[in-house]
PDB file of C-alpha atoms in Angstrom:
ATOM      1  CA  CYS A  22       0.065  -0.065   0.319  1.00 57.00           C
ATOM      2  CA  SER A  23       0.923   3.801  -0.631  1.00 65.00           C
ATOM      3  CA  TYR A  24      -0.491   6.943  -0.302  1.00 71.00           C
ATOM      4  CA  SER A  25      -2.348   6.639  -3.608  1.00 81.00           C
ATOM      5  CA  ARG A  26      -2.707   3.064  -4.012  1.00 86.00           C
ATOM      6  CA  ILE A  27      -3.420  -0.346  -2.886  1.00 91.00           C
ATOM      7  CA  ILE A  28      -2.323  -3.819  -4.135  1.00 94.00           C
ATOM      8  CA  ILE A  29      -4.177  -6.751  -3.816  1.00 95.00           C
ATOM      9  CA  VAL A  30      -1.981 -10.202  -4.351  1.00 97.00           C
ATOM     10  CA  LEU A  31      -3.546 -13.437  -5.528  1.00 96.00           C
ATOM     11  CA  LYS A  32      -1.764 -16.745  -6.689  1.00 95.00           C
ATOM     12  CA  ASN A  33      -1.893 -15.459 -10.130  1.00 95.00           C
ATOM     13  CA  ARG A  34      -2.986 -12.065 -10.302  1.00 95.00           C
ATOM     14  CA  ILE A  35      -2.220  -8.563  -9.072  1.00 95.00           C
ATOM     15  CA  TYR A  36      -4.942  -5.723  -8.618  1.00 94.00           C
ATOM     16  CA  VAL A  37      -4.060  -2.044  -8.018  1.00 93.00           C
ATOM     17  CA  TYR A  38      -6.821  -0.135  -6.476  1.00 92.00           C
ATOM     18  CA  SER A  39      -6.511   3.893  -5.998  1.00 88.00           C
ATOM     19  CA  PHE A  40      -6.721   4.872  -2.423  1.00 84.00           C
ATOM     20  CA  PRO A  41      -7.869   5.870  -0.154  1.00 82.00           C
ATOM     21  CA  ASN A  42     -11.378   7.371  -1.229  1.00 86.00           C
ATOM     22  CA  ASN A  43     -13.848   5.321  -3.116  1.00 89.00           C
ATOM     23  CA  PRO A  44     -11.534   2.741  -4.401  1.00 90.00           C
ATOM     24  CA  VAL A  45     -11.243   2.130  -8.494  1.00 91.00           C
ATOM     25  CA  LYS A  46      -9.693  -0.676 -10.031  1.00 92.00           C
ATOM     26  CA  LEU A  47      -6.760   0.642 -12.181  1.00 90.00           C
ATOM     27  CA  PHE A  48      -4.549  -2.079 -13.186  1.00 90.00           C
ATOM     28  CA  GLU A  49      -4.751  -6.176 -13.576  1.00 91.00           C
ATOM     29  CA  PHE A  50      -1.374  -8.203 -13.997  1.00 92.00           C
ATOM     30  CA  ASP A  51      -1.110 -11.795 -14.667  1.00 92.00           C
ATOM     31  CA  THR A  52       1.596 -13.369 -12.843  1.00 92.00           C
ATOM     32  CA  ARG A  53       3.582 -16.547 -12.420  1.00 92.00           C
ATOM     33  CA  ASP A  54       2.001 -18.700  -9.225  1.00 95.00           C
ATOM     34  CA  ASN A  55       3.056 -16.476  -6.439  1.00 96.00           C
ATOM     35  CA  PRO A  56       1.576 -18.136  -3.499  1.00 95.00           C
ATOM     36  CA  LYS A  57       3.366 -16.019  -0.881  1.00 94.00           C
ATOM     37  CA  GLY A  58       1.784 -12.954  -2.418  1.00 96.00           C
ATOM     38  CA  LEU A  59       5.237 -11.409  -3.229  1.00 97.00           C
ATOM     39  CA  CYS A  60       5.473  -8.154  -4.519  1.00 96.00           C
ATOM     40  CA  ASP A  61       6.611  -4.396  -3.229  1.00 96.00           C
ATOM     41  CA  LEU A  62       5.487  -0.728  -4.158  1.00 94.00           C
ATOM     42  CA  CYS A  63       7.648   1.691  -4.030  1.00 89.00           C
ATOM     43  CA  PRO A  64       6.597   4.637  -1.552  1.00 77.00           C
ATOM     44  CA  SER A  65       7.965   7.481  -3.675  1.00 76.00           C
ATOM     45  CA  LEU A  66       5.414   9.795  -4.901  1.00 72.00           C
ATOM     46  CA  GLU A  67       7.465  10.790  -8.002  1.00 76.00           C
ATOM     47  CA  LYS A  68       7.857   7.086  -9.009  1.00 81.00           C
ATOM     48  CA  GLN A  69       5.070   4.258  -8.325  1.00 87.00           C
ATOM     49  CA  LEU A  70       7.248   1.463  -9.182  1.00 93.00           C
ATOM     50  CA  LEU A  71       5.934  -2.082  -8.543  1.00 94.00           C
ATOM     51  CA  VAL A  72       7.744  -5.145  -8.509  1.00 96.00           C
ATOM     52  CA  PHE A  73       6.695  -9.024  -8.359  1.00 97.00           C
ATOM     53  CA  PRO A  74       7.923 -12.104  -9.479  1.00 96.00           C
ATOM     54  CA  GLY A  75       7.879 -12.635 -13.416  1.00 94.00           C
ATOM     55  CA  HIS A  76       6.261 -15.071 -15.822  1.00 94.00           C
ATOM     56  CA  LYS A  77       9.581 -16.654 -16.344  1.00 95.00           C
ATOM     57  CA  CYS A  78      11.170 -18.707 -13.150  1.00 97.00           C
ATOM     58  CA  GLY A  79      13.656 -16.531 -11.369  1.00 96.00           C
ATOM     59  CA  SER A  80      12.795 -13.286 -12.814  1.00 97.00           C
ATOM     60  CA  LEU A  81      11.308  -9.979 -11.645  1.00 97.00           C
ATOM     61  CA  GLN A  82       8.862  -7.928 -13.467  1.00 96.00           C
ATOM     62  CA  LEU A  83       8.477  -4.297 -12.681  1.00 95.00           C
ATOM     63  CA  VAL A  84       5.937  -1.814 -13.631  1.00 93.00           C
ATOM     64  CA  ASP A  85       5.935   1.886 -13.667  1.00 90.00           C
ATOM     65  CA  LEU A  86       2.354   2.856 -12.356  1.00 88.00           C
ATOM     66  CA  SER A  87       2.656   6.578 -12.942  1.00 83.00           C
ATOM     67  CA  ASN A  88       3.598   5.858 -16.398  1.00 80.00           C
ATOM     68  CA  THR A  89       1.381   3.241 -17.528  1.00 75.00           C
ATOM     69  CA  LYS A  90      -2.550   4.261 -18.191  1.00 73.00           C
ATOM     70  CA  PRO A  91      -5.398   2.164 -16.382  1.00 70.00           C
ATOM     71  CA  GLY A  92      -6.764  -0.191 -18.790  1.00 62.00           C
ATOM     72  CA  THR A  93      -3.975  -0.549 -20.797  1.00 60.00           C
ATOM     73  CA  SER A  94      -1.061  -3.154 -21.514  1.00 58.00           C
ATOM     74  CA  SER A  95       2.726  -2.285 -21.752  1.00 61.00           C
ATOM     75  CA  ALA A  96       5.611  -4.007 -22.440  1.00 62.00           C
ATOM     76  CA  PRO A  97       7.084  -6.467 -19.433  1.00 67.00           C
ATOM     77  CA  PHE A  98       9.932  -4.590 -17.959  1.00 89.00           C
ATOM     78  CA  THR A  99      11.516  -7.803 -16.860  1.00 95.00           C
ATOM     79  CA  ILE A 100      15.138  -8.556 -14.749  1.00 97.00           C
ATOM     80  CA  ASN A 101      16.521 -12.218 -15.043  1.00 97.00           C
ATOM     81  CA  ALA A 102      17.550 -12.218 -11.311  1.00 97.00           C
ATOM     82  CA  HIS A 103      17.945 -15.956 -10.208  1.00 97.00           C
ATOM     83  CA  GLN A 104      17.815 -19.498 -11.738  1.00 96.00           C
ATOM     84  CA  SER A 105      15.300 -20.754  -8.822  1.00 96.00           C
ATOM     85  CA  GLU A 106      11.868 -19.278  -8.066  1.00 97.00           C
ATOM     86  CA  ILE A 107      11.837 -15.726  -6.289  1.00 97.00           C
ATOM     87  CA  ALA A 108      11.627 -16.013  -2.585  1.00 96.00           C
ATOM     88  CA  CYS A 109      11.840 -12.346  -1.429  1.00 96.00           C
ATOM     89  CA  VAL A 110      11.985  -8.916  -2.933  1.00 98.00           C
ATOM     90  CA  ALA A 111      11.997  -5.342  -2.171  1.00 97.00           C
ATOM     91  CA  LEU A 112      12.679  -2.043  -3.610  1.00 97.00           C
ATOM     92  CA  ASN A 113      14.661   0.906  -1.806  1.00 96.00           C
ATOM     93  CA  GLN A 114      12.664   4.304  -1.213  1.00 92.00           C
ATOM     94  CA  PRO A 115      13.185   6.144  -4.538  1.00 93.00           C
ATOM     95  CA  GLY A 116      12.319   3.228  -6.466  1.00 94.00           C
ATOM     96  CA  SER A 117      15.824   3.053  -7.998  1.00 95.00           C
ATOM     97  CA  VAL A 118      17.034  -0.480  -6.750  1.00 97.00           C
ATOM     98  CA  ALA A 119      15.336  -3.889  -6.330  1.00 98.00           C
ATOM     99  CA  ALA A 120      16.728  -6.259  -4.376  1.00 98.00           C
ATOM    100  CA  SER A 121      15.824  -9.936  -4.325  1.00 98.00           C
ATOM    101  CA  ALA A 122      16.734 -13.697  -3.040  1.00 97.00           C
ATOM    102  CA  SER A 123      15.721 -17.134  -4.439  1.00 97.00           C
ATOM    103  CA  ARG A 124      14.453 -20.016  -2.786  1.00 96.00           C
ATOM    104  CA  LYS A 125      17.945 -21.201  -2.493  1.00 95.00           C
ATOM    105  CA  GLY A 126      18.423 -18.148   0.006  1.00 95.00           C
ATOM    106  CA  THR A 127      22.264 -18.188  -0.335  1.00 95.00           C
ATOM    107  CA  LEU A 128      22.349 -14.811  -2.311  1.00 96.00           C
ATOM    108  CA  ILE A 129      20.618 -11.478  -2.382  1.00 97.00           C
ATOM    109  CA  ARG A 130      21.170  -9.698  -5.502  1.00 98.00           C
ATOM    110  CA  LEU A 131      20.682  -5.941  -6.421  1.00 98.00           C
ATOM    111  CA  PHE A 132      19.506  -4.056  -9.607  1.00 98.00           C
ATOM    112  CA  ASP A 133      19.171  -0.964 -11.077  1.00 97.00           C
ATOM    113  CA  THR A 134      15.471  -0.664 -12.186  1.00 95.00           C
ATOM    114  CA  THR A 135      16.008   1.755 -14.993  1.00 93.00           C
ATOM    115  CA  THR A 136      19.022  -0.546 -16.829  1.00 95.00           C
ATOM    116  CA  ARG A 137      18.390  -3.612 -15.394  1.00 95.00           C
ATOM    117  CA  ASP A 138      22.333  -4.221 -14.343  1.00 97.00           C
ATOM    118  CA  LYS A 139      23.321  -5.976 -11.597  1.00 97.00           C
ATOM    119  CA  LEU A 140      24.872  -3.765  -9.361  1.00 96.00           C
ATOM    120  CA  VAL A 141      26.095  -5.962  -6.300  1.00 95.00           C
ATOM    121  CA  GLU A 142      25.970  -9.539  -5.006  1.00 95.00           C
ATOM    122  CA  LEU A 143      25.506 -10.116  -1.125  1.00 97.00           C
ATOM    123  CA  ARG A 144      25.939 -13.533   0.530  1.00 96.00           C
ATOM    124  CA  ARG A 145      23.906 -14.317   3.486  1.00 92.00           C
ATOM    125  CA  GLY A 146      25.536 -17.936   3.283  1.00 90.00           C
ATOM    126  CA  THR A 147      26.500 -21.302   1.552  1.00 90.00           C
ATOM    127  CA  ASP A 148      23.835 -23.540   3.214  1.00 92.00           C
ATOM    128  CA  PRO A 149      20.356 -23.215   1.817  1.00 94.00           C
ATOM    129  CA  ALA A 150      17.618 -21.150   3.906  1.00 94.00           C
ATOM    130  CA  THR A 151      14.543 -19.663   3.611  1.00 93.00           C
ATOM    131  CA  LEU A 152      14.405 -15.833   3.637  1.00 94.00           C
ATOM    132  CA  TYR A 153      11.572 -13.997   5.554  1.00 93.00           C
ATOM    133  CA  CYS A 154      12.305 -10.555   4.631  1.00 92.00           C
ATOM    134  CA  ILE A 155      14.502  -7.903   2.811  1.00 96.00           C
ATOM    135  CA  ASN A 156      14.516  -4.400   3.677  1.00 94.00           C
ATOM    136  CA  PHE A 157      16.513  -1.295   2.747  1.00 95.00           C
ATOM    137  CA  SER A 158      17.234   1.463   5.168  1.00 92.00           C
ATOM    138  CA  HIS A 159      15.486   4.870   4.578  1.00 90.00           C
ATOM    139  CA  ASP A 160      18.528   6.550   2.904  1.00 91.00           C
ATOM    140  CA  SER A 161      19.562   3.240   0.965  1.00 94.00           C
ATOM    141  CA  SER A 162      22.712   2.994   3.016  1.00 94.00           C
ATOM    142  CA  PHE A 163      22.249  -0.574   4.381  1.00 94.00           C
ATOM    143  CA  LEU A 164      20.180  -3.574   3.738  1.00 96.00           C
ATOM    144  CA  CYS A 165      18.902  -6.365   5.978  1.00 94.00           C
ATOM    145  CA  ALA A 166      17.571  -9.837   5.659  1.00 94.00           C
ATOM    146  CA  SER A 167      16.022 -12.769   7.799  1.00 93.00           C
ATOM    147  CA  SER A 168      15.953 -16.369   7.418  1.00 92.00           C
ATOM    148  CA  ASP A 169      14.858 -19.198   9.102  1.00 92.00           C
ATOM    149  CA  LYS A 170      18.539 -19.955  10.429  1.00 91.00           C
ATOM    150  CA  GLY A 171      17.767 -17.818  13.557  1.00 89.00           C
ATOM    151  CA  THR A 172      19.726 -14.820  11.922  1.00 90.00           C
ATOM    152  CA  VAL A 173      19.436 -11.254  10.811  1.00 92.00           C
ATOM    153  CA  HIS A 174      22.274 -10.074   8.481  1.00 94.00           C
ATOM    154  CA  ILE A 175      23.184  -6.521   7.851  1.00 94.00           C
ATOM    155  CA  PHE A 176      25.035  -5.341   4.664  1.00 96.00           C
ATOM    156  CA  ALA A 177      26.225  -1.902   3.656  1.00 95.00           C
ATOM    157  CA  LEU A 178      25.278  -0.485   0.398  1.00 96.00           C
ATOM    158  CA  LYS A 179      26.853   2.541  -0.089  1.00 93.00           C
ATOM    159  CA  ASP A 180      30.325   2.132   1.592  1.00 93.00           C
ATOM    160  CA  THR A 181      30.537  -1.606   0.585  1.00 91.00           C
ATOM    161  CA  LYS A 182      33.987  -1.846   1.776  1.00 92.00           C
ATOM    162  CA  LEU A 183      32.610  -2.566   5.349  1.00 94.00           C
ATOM    163  CA  ASN A 184      30.996  -5.649   4.151  1.00 95.00           C
ATOM    164  CA  ARG A 185      33.180  -8.670   4.839  1.00 91.00           C
ATOM    165  CA  ARG A 186      34.990 -10.765   1.809  1.00 86.00           C
ATOM    166  CA  SER A 187      36.235 -14.209   1.450  1.00 69.00           C
ATOM    167  CA  ALA A 188      39.737 -14.574   2.259  1.00 60.00           C
ATOM    168  CA  LEU A 189      40.498 -16.216  -1.345  1.00 53.00           C
ATOM    169  CA  ALA A 190      39.852 -12.538  -2.790  1.00 50.00           C
ATOM    170  CA  ARG A 191      43.196 -12.083  -1.791  1.00 49.00           C
ATOM    171  CA  VAL A 192      44.338 -14.955  -3.747  1.00 49.00           C
ATOM    172  CA  GLY A 193      43.804 -13.388  -7.212  1.00 53.00           C
ATOM    173  CA  LYS A 194      42.074 -15.429 -10.178  1.00 53.00           C
ATOM    174  CA  VAL A 195      40.495 -18.253  -9.554  1.00 50.00           C
ATOM    175  CA  GLY A 196      37.695 -20.842 -11.566  1.00 50.00           C
ATOM    176  CA  PRO A 197      34.296 -19.423 -12.361  1.00 52.00           C
ATOM    177  CA  VAL A 198      32.484 -21.724  -9.864  1.00 48.00           C
ATOM    178  CA  ILE A 199      35.043 -20.435  -6.873  1.00 46.00           C
ATOM    179  CA  GLY A 200      34.992 -16.803  -8.267  1.00 47.00           C
ATOM    180  CA  GLN A 201      31.497 -16.443  -7.780  1.00 56.00           C
ATOM    181  CA  TYR A 202      31.705 -17.138  -4.156  1.00 53.00           C
ATOM    182  CA  VAL A 203      34.679 -15.062  -3.536  1.00 63.00           C
ATOM    183  CA  ASP A 204      33.361 -12.047  -5.462  1.00 68.00           C
ATOM    184  CA  SER A 205      30.193 -12.125  -3.177  1.00 79.00           C
ATOM    185  CA  GLN A 206      29.974  -9.709  -0.600  1.00 94.00           C
ATOM    186  CA  TRP A 207      29.403 -11.172   3.171  1.00 94.00           C
ATOM    187  CA  SER A 208      27.256  -9.222   5.893  1.00 94.00           C
ATOM    188  CA  LEU A 209      29.101  -6.580   7.969  1.00 93.00           C
ATOM    189  CA  ALA A 210      27.024  -7.927  11.048  1.00 91.00           C
ATOM    190  CA  SER A 211      24.530 -10.251  12.330  1.00 90.00           C
ATOM    191  CA  PHE A 212      22.669 -10.875  15.296  1.00 86.00           C
ATOM    192  CA  THR A 213      20.597 -13.764  16.387  1.00 85.00           C
ATOM    193  CA  VAL A 214      16.966 -14.363  16.802  1.00 84.00           C
ATOM    194  CA  PRO A 215      14.373 -16.951  17.983  1.00 81.00           C
ATOM    195  CA  ALA A 216      14.802 -19.536  15.049  1.00 76.00           C
ATOM    196  CA  GLU A 217      11.305 -21.152  15.652  1.00 74.00           C
ATOM    197  CA  CYS A 218       9.282 -18.199  14.211  1.00 79.00           C
ATOM    198  CA  ALA A 219       9.348 -15.879  11.395  1.00 83.00           C
ATOM    199  CA  CYS A 220      11.263 -12.883  12.002  1.00 84.00           C
ATOM    200  CA  ILE A 221      10.605  -9.389   9.761  1.00 87.00           C
ATOM    201  CA  CYS A 222      13.266  -7.145  10.121  1.00 88.00           C
ATOM    202  CA  ALA A 223      13.317  -3.245   9.152  1.00 88.00           C
ATOM    203  CA  PHE A 224      15.110   0.027   9.616  1.00 87.00           C
ATOM    204  CA  GLY A 225      14.335   3.315  12.171  1.00 80.00           C
ATOM    205  CA  LYS A 226      15.918   6.215  12.936  1.00 71.00           C
ATOM    206  CA  ASN A 227      16.775   7.446  16.200  1.00 61.00           C
ATOM    207  CA  THR A 228      18.182  10.880  15.969  1.00 56.00           C
ATOM    208  CA  SER A 229      18.392  11.568  19.795  1.00 54.00           C
ATOM    209  CA  LYS A 230      21.168   9.215  19.978  1.00 52.00           C
ATOM    210  CA  ASN A 231      22.703  10.191  16.504  1.00 44.00           C
ATOM    211  CA  VAL A 232      22.112   6.448  15.481  1.00 49.00           C
ATOM    212  CA  ASN A 233      21.823   6.268  11.566  1.00 47.00           C
ATOM    213  CA  SER A 234      19.358   3.015  11.520  1.00 50.00           C
ATOM    214  CA  VAL A 235      17.933   0.848  14.163  1.00 45.00           C
ATOM    215  CA  ILE A 236      16.798  -2.795  13.235  1.00 55.00           C
ATOM    216  CA  GLY A 237      14.102  -4.158  15.106  1.00 54.00           C
ATOM    217  CA  GLU A 238      12.303  -7.760  15.365  1.00 54.00           C
ATOM    218  CA  ARG A 239       9.205  -8.905  16.944  1.00 52.00           C
ATOM    219  CA  ASN A 240       9.168 -12.380  17.963  1.00 50.00           C
ATOM    220  CA  ARG A 241       6.265 -14.658  19.041  1.00 50.00           C
ATOM    221  CA  ALA A 242       6.377 -13.912  22.636  1.00 47.00           C
ATOM    222  CA  GLY A 243       6.009 -10.117  21.533  1.00 49.00           C
ATOM    223  CA  GLY A 244       9.749  -8.870  22.708  1.00 52.00           C
ATOM    224  CA  ASP A 245      11.802  -6.510  20.439  1.00 55.00           C
ATOM    225  CA  VAL A 246      15.440  -7.038  19.287  1.00 55.00           C
ATOM    226  CA  SER A 247      17.240  -4.241  18.256  1.00 57.00           C
ATOM    227  CA  PHE A 248      20.901  -3.527  16.371  1.00 57.00           C
ATOM    228  CA  LEU A 249      22.269   0.010  16.541  1.00 57.00           C
ATOM    229  CA  LEU A 250      24.641   1.233  13.248  1.00 57.00           C
ATOM    230  CA  ASP A 251      26.611   4.047  14.403  1.00 54.00           C
TER     231      ASP A 251
END
């Protein structure tokens, strides 16, 4: 939901309605099987970008609602993001970057929504996991991700030197398979949460303490966990 649109996601279809006064259906999109209702809508008033799983396995489809007339169809704007099914997707506040992860759950890839170029590849881990959530900080400086491994990972996006790298990165040229592992960036920090319940992570602001971002998590018992980024 945004200030002027509300999105309804079904298994194979997405509806876009005007909001909040006297909602009217504006758009309707057919999708690949999407049982989790994956989609994200850019909150920016200037760019009403909608992203959801594309028809091709592992792809993302983007639609700029501000440049699409209601009742008309437009050419799909597709990004081939992964080889397996999409499991998680998110847009930053300006709608300039899309982040996604597949059901394998080892990598998070970021793409420029205008050029469709891959910007960076972030590695959550080496073993498969189910990602629950991906979120950008308000200024797109950081990204957080939670999974069924009971961890929340934080990645730096503006100053990527803060992210950890594999020790093999200092070796030099390696084979194509190992090279993909070496080129990935690992989280700069992480913290644990109860693994038995799904965790939703997000960023907030705490100006009174001059803290750039705060990550919060609410578990089944109603408790909060926070992580401060100075």
